[in-house]
C-alpha angles and dihedrals in degrees: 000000000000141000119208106202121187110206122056087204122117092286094043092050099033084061099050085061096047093051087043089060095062095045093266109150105233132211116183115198109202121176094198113087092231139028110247145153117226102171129082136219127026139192126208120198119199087249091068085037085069096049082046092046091050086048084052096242104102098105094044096051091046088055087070108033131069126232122247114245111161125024138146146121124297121175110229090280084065084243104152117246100165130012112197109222101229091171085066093046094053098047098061112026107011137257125319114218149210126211135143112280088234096058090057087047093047087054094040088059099050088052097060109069108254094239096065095049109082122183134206088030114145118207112212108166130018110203130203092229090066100273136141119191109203145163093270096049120272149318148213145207152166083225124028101205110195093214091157108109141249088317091049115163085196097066088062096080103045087052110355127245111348121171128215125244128241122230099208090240139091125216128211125189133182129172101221130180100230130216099246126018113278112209114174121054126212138118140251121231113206128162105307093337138083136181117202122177139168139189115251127212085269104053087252116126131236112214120192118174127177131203133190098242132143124265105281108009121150116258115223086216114222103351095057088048088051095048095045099042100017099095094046119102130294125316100016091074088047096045092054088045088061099048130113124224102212088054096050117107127207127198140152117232120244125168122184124244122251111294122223090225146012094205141056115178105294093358137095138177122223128172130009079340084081103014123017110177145184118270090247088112107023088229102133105100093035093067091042096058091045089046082060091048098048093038090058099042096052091042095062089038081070143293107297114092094190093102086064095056088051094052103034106031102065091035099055094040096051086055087050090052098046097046089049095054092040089056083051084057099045096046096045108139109183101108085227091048092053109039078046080053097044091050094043088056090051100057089049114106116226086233084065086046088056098039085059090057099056104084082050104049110024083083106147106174 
């Protein structure tokens, strides 16, 4: 049996693993010449720590990340509105953790055999009997995965021509080495506008900052994020005096409406492919890695890839739902809006905060 799988991202090459570990043979189609992570910062909830265990990468992912052991809301005075009780969390379900997204995808890429991973390979038709016309000729699978992101081509041909929406917000993100050690993680909610950071393995510091623009407007770098964020409390101020321009990334963020199906014949969509999200629950990843673990497994159960529709399809798009609401409400600007907002947060107790987090994180598999 053998998976094609187009996208040699983490859920492309989390799902090679996964089909290779059922004996699958795997051939992973990548355009990119090369395969590189170019984003910063990622968390991984435990949820996310179970998919990588079952792909038999836990431990190894562990050894170069750092546990999360402090995290919550502040608004930009660094007055508290909402603690996360990570004990709890722990306790029940494990650590969450934070690493450089290059480092997952590093391990991710030793794991899949050489041979099967093939670069500067253009996709160009995804077809129901299993085959994939590219650049270099054709291919063919038992199983057809859209790894290949939110503008998946792909996806096409499981439910046509669907466009991503936009939030109404950009995001920026920079790894810096601060002045000082940082040693808790969070974010600070202001008036349209948020700053988020957390301390990698290394000491370095991962920065993200979001802003309400609108789609495609032209970032000022580093001056527009300091004067937006530099008068805001310690150690944002600290942290943007030690970043570096040329490291800093700048994206609007998009998600995709809800699809009407995962699944197509022989094909199937993981990742940002089928579900591409907003970054509110960092959660991104996470799906994607637990989409490789339950394709793979339904696939070698038999031939029919519906089940995975049924289990992936209403999780994922309730997580896409709820993180889009909770960035609207991140990103809320009318002065009344936001001071009803802060004092709302307030009065919530961390057990309801933890309660929310249940559907999402008590994923087995």
């Amino acid at each position: 049996m053998k998976a094609v799988i187009v996208g040699g991202g983490i859920g492309g090459l989390a799902t090679a693993i996964a089909f290779a570990r059922h004996g699958w043979d795997v051939e992973v189609l990548e355009r990119s010449t090369r395969i590189a992570e170019v984003g910063a910062g990622l968390s991984l909830w435990p949820n996310a720590l179970r998919a990588l265990d079952a792909l038999g990468l836990g431990d190894q992912i562990r050894s170069r990340a750092r546990e999360e052991n402090s995290a919550g809301i502040r608004d930009s005075k660094g007055r508290w509105l909402s603690r996360t009780d990570v004990d709890t969390i722990r306790a029940r379900y494990g650590s969450p953790i934070l690493m450089h997204r290059h480092d997952l995808l590093d391990i991710l890429r030793a794991a899949v055999p050489e041979s099967a991973v093939r670069t500067g390979i253009s996709a160009t038709e995804a077809r129901p009997d299993g085959t994939v016309a590219h650049s270099a000729g054709t291919s063919t699978g038992d199983v057809v995965v859209g790894a290949d992101g939110i503008h998946s081509m792909v996806r096409r041909t499981v439910c046509g021509a669907v466009e991503p929406r936009y939030s109404g917000y950009t995001a920026w993100r920079v790894v810096v080495t601060p002045a000082e050690p940082i040693g808790d993680m969070g974010e600070s909610w202001g008036r349209g506008e948020r700053f988020g950071y957390g301390t990698l393995p290394d000491g370095r510091v991962y920065c993200f900052a979001t802003a309400n623009l609108p789609a495609g407007t032209e970032g000022g770098g580093l001056s527009e994020l300091r004067a937006r964020f530099g008068s805001w409390h310690e150690p944002i101020p600290m942290l943007l005096a030690a970043a570096d321009d040329t490291a800093l990334l700048e994206h609007d963020l998009y998600d995709l409406p809800p699809l009407k199906a995962f699944t197509a014949g022989r094909i199937a969509l993981v990742g940002d492919a089928a579900h591409a999200m907003t970054p509110n629950l960092g959660q991104g990843a996470c799906q994607a890695l637990e989409d490789a673990v339950v394709l793979a497994r339904v696939a070698a159960e038999g031939g029919d890839l519906t089940p995975y529709d049924t289990l992936r399809r209403p999780r994922t798009q309730m997580i896409v739902q709820r993180s889009r609401s909770i960035g609207a409400i991140g990103q809320l600007s009318s002065p009344l809006a936001v001071l009803a907002r802060n004092a709302i947060l307030r009065l919530i107790p961390p057990s309801a905060q933890f309660k929310s987090l249940a559907p999402i994180l008590d994923w087995e598999g």
